[in-house]
mmCIF file of C-alpha atoms in Angstrom:
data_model
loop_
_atom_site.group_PDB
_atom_site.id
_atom_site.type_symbol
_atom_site.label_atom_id
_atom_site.label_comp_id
_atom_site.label_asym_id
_atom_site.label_seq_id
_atom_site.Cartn_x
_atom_site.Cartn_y
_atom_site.Cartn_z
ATOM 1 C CA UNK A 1 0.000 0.000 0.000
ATOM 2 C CA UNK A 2 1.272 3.298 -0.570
ATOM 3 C CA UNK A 3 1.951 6.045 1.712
ATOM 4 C CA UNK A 4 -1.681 8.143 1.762
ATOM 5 C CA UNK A 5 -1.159 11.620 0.775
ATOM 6 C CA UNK A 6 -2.701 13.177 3.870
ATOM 7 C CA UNK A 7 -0.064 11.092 5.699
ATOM 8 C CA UNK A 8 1.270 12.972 9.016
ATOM 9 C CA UNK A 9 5.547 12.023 10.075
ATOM 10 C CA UNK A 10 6.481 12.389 13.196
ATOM 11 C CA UNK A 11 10.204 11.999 14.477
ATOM 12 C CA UNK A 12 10.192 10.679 18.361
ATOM 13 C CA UNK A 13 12.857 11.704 20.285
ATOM 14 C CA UNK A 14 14.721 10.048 23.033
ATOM 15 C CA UNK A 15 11.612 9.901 25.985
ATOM 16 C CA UNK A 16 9.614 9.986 23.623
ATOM 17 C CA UNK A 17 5.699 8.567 22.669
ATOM 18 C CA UNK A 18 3.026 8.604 19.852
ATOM 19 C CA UNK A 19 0.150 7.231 19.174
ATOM 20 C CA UNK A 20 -1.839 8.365 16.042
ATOM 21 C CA UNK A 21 -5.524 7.179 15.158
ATOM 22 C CA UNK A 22 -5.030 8.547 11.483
ATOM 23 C CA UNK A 23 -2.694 7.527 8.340
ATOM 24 C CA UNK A 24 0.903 8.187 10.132
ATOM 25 C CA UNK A 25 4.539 7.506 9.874
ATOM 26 C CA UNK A 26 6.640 7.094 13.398
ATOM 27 C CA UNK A 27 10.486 7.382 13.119
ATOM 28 C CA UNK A 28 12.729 7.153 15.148
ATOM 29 C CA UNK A 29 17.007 6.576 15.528
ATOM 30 C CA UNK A 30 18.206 3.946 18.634
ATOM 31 C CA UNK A 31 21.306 2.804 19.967
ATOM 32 C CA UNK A 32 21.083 1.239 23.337
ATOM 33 C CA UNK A 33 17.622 2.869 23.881
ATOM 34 C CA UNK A 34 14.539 0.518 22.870
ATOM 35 C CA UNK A 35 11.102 1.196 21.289
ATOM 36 C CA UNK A 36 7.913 -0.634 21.086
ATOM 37 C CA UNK A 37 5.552 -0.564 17.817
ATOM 38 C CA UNK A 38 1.794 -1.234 18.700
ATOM 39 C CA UNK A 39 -0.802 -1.745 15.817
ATOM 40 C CA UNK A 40 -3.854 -2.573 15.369
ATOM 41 C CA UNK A 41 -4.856 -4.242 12.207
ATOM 42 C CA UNK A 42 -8.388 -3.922 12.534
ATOM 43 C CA UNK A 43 -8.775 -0.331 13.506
ATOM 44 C CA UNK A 44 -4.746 0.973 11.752
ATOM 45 C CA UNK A 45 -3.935 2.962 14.621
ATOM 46 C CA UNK A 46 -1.117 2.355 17.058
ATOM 47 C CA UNK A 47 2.001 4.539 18.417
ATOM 48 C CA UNK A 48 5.323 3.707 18.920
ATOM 49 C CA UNK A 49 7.884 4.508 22.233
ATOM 50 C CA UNK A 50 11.515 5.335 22.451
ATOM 51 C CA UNK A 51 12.916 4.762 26.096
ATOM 52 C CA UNK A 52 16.589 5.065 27.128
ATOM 53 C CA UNK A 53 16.855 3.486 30.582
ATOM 54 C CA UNK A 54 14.880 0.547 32.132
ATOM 55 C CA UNK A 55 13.172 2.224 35.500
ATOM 56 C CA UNK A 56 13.159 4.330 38.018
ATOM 57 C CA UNK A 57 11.936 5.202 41.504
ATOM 58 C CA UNK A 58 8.564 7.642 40.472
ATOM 59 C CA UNK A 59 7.160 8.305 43.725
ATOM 60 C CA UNK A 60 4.484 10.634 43.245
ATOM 61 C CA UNK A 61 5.890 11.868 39.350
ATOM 62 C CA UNK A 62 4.138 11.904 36.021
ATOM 63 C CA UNK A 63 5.171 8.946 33.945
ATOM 64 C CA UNK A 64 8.083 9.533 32.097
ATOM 65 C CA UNK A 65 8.775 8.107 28.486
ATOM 66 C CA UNK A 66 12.271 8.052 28.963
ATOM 67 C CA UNK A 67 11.829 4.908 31.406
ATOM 68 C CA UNK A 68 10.631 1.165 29.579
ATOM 69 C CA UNK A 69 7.735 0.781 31.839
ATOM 70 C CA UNK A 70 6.302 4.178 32.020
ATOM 71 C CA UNK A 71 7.047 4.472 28.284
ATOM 72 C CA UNK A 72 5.221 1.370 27.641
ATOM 73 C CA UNK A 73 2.171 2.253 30.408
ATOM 74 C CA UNK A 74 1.553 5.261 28.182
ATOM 75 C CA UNK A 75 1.007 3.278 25.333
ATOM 76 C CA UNK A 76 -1.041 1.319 27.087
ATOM 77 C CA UNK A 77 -3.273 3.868 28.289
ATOM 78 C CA UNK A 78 -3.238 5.417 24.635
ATOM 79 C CA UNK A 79 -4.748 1.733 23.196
ATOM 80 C CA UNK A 80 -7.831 1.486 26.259
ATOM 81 C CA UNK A 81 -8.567 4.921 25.682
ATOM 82 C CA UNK A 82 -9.542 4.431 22.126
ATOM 83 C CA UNK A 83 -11.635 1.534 22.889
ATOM 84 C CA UNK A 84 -9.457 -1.136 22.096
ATOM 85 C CA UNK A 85 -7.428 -3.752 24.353
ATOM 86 C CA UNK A 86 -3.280 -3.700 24.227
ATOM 87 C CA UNK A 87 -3.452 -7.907 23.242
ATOM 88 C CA UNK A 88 -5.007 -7.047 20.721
ATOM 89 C CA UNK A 89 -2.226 -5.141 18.794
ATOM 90 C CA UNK A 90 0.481 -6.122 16.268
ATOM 91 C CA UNK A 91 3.567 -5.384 19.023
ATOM 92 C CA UNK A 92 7.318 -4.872 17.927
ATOM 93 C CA UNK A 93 10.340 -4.250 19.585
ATOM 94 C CA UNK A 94 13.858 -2.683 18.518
ATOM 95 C CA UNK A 95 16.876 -1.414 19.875
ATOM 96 C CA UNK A 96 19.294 -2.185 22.534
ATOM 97 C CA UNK A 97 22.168 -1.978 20.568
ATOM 98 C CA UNK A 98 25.821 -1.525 22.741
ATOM 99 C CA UNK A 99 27.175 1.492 21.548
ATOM 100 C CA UNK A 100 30.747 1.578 23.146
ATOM 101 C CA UNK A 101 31.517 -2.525 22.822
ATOM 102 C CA UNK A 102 35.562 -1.896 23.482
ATOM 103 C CA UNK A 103 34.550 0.189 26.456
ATOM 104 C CA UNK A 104 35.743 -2.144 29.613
ATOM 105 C CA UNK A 105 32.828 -2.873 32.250
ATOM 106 C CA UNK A 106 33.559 -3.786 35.759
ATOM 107 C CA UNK A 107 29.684 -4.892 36.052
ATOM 108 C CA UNK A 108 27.488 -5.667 33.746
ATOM 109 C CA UNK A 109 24.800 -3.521 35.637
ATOM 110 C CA UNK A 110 26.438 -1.022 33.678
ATOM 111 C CA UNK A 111 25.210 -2.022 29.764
ATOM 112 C CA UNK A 112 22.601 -0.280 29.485
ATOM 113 C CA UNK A 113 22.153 -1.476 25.898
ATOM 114 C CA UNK A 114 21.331 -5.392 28.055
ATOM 115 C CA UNK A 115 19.499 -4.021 31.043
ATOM 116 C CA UNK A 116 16.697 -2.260 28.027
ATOM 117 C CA UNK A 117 16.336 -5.345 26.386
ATOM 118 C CA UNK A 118 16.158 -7.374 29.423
ATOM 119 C CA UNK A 119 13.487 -4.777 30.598
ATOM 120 C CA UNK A 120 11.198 -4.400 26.930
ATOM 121 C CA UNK A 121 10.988 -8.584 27.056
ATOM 122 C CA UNK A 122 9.755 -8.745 31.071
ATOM 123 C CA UNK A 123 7.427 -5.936 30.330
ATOM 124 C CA UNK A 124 6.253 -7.715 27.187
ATOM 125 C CA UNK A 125 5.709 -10.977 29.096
ATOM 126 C CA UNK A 126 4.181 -9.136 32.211
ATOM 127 C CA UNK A 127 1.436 -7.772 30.001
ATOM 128 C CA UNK A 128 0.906 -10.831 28.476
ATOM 129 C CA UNK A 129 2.192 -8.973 24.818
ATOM 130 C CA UNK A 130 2.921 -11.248 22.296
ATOM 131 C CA UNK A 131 6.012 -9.782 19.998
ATOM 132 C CA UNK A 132 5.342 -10.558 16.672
ATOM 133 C CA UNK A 133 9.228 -9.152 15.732
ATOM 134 C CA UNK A 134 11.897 -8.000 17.300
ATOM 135 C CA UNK A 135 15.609 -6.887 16.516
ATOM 136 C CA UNK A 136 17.501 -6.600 19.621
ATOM 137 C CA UNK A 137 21.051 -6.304 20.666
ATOM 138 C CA UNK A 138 24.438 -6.515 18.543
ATOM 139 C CA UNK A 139 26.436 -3.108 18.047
ATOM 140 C CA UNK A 140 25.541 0.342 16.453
ATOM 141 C CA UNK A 141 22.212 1.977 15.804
ATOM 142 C CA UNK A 142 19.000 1.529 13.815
ATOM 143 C CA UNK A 143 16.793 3.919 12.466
ATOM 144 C CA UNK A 144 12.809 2.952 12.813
ATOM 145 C CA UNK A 145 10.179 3.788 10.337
ATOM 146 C CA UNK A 146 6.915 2.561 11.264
ATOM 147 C CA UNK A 147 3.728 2.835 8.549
ATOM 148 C CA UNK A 148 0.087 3.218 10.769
ATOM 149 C CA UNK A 149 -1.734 2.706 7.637
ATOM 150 C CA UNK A 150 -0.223 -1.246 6.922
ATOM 151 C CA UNK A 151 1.491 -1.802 9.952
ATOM 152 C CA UNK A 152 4.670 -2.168 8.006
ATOM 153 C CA UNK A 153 7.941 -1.608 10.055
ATOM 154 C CA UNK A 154 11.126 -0.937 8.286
ATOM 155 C CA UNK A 155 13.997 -1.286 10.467
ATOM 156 C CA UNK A 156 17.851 -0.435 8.972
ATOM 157 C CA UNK A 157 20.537 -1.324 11.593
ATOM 158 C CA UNK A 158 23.909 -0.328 11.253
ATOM 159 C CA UNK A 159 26.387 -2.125 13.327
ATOM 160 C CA UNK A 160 29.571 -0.683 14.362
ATOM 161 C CA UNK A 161 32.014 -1.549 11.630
ATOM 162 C CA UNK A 162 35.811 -1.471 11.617
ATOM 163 C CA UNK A 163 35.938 2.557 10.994
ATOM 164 C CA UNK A 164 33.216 3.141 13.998
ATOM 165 C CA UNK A 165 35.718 0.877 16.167
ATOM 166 C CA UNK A 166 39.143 2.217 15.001
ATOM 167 C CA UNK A 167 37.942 5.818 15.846
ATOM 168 C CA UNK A 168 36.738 4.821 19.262
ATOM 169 C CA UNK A 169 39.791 3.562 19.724
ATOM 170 C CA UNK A 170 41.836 6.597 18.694
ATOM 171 C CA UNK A 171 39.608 8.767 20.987
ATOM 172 C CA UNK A 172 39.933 6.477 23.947
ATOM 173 C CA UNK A 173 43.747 6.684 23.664
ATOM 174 C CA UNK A 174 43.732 10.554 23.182
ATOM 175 C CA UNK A 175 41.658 10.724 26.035
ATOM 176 C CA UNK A 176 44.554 9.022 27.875
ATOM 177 C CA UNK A 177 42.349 6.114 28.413
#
């Protein structure tokens, strides 16, 4: 199908959510941070997320999209409050990719890249979400483009290559590190 002509684009940010009930494109660009892709193939309306870090302690805050579960409850909420139920959507998932792999970690409580995907498939699973796709993990970034009117999500990953690694390198040791 091709893109409608009164097609809106919107470009999510980091933090970021959207959910459209009209013809719509969602991008996005991730490297460690995750998003989720709802649609509904009945309706064609859905939204997408683009969280950065796993959780945090909200007492008595606004959800935040820049956290995996309060990025995903607002999608949530978006879905009931047009009359439809979140099991009921198409659900995708992308991201997580480590950004600085030659970068030595003491703990591994310090990849974020691993804690988001860890977090995006126990949220999945806690609200019984069934992922119809999902490209986690490996190195580098992927840019997101996600089509309300077909569902269609078009995913380009580019994974740190030789170059992306030999300049790291080159600014770790002029960093004196």
């Amino acid at each position: 199908m091709k893109k409608p002509a009164n097609a809106a684009e919107v470009v999510l940010a980091p933090g970021q959510v959207s959910f459209a009930t009209c013809p719509t494109r969602l991008r996005t660009l991730l490297g460690s941070c995750v998003a989720f892709t709802f649609w509904h193939p009945q309706r064609r309306i859905g939204g997408m997320c683009h969280f950065m870090l796993p959780a945090r302690n909200r007492t008595g805050q606004p959800l935040d999209g820049k956290y995996a579960d309060e990025a995903l409850e607002l999608l949530l909420r978006h879905a009931r409050a047009n009359g439809t139920r979140p099991q009921d959507y198409q659900v995708k998932v992308f991201g997580g990719g480590e950004m600085f792999p030659e970068q030595p970690r003491q703990r591994p409580a310090h990849n974020v890249a691993n804690l988001n995907i860890r977090a995006a498939l126990a949220l999945a699973e806690r609200h019984h979400l069934h992922l119809a796709a999902q490209d986690m993990g490996s190195t580098g970034y992927r840019t997101i483009m996600f089509d309300l009117w077909n569902g269609n999500v078009w995913v380009r990953h580019q994974p740190m290559g030789i170059l992306e690694k030999d300049a790291y390198q080159k600014n770790q040791r002029a960093a004196g590190r």
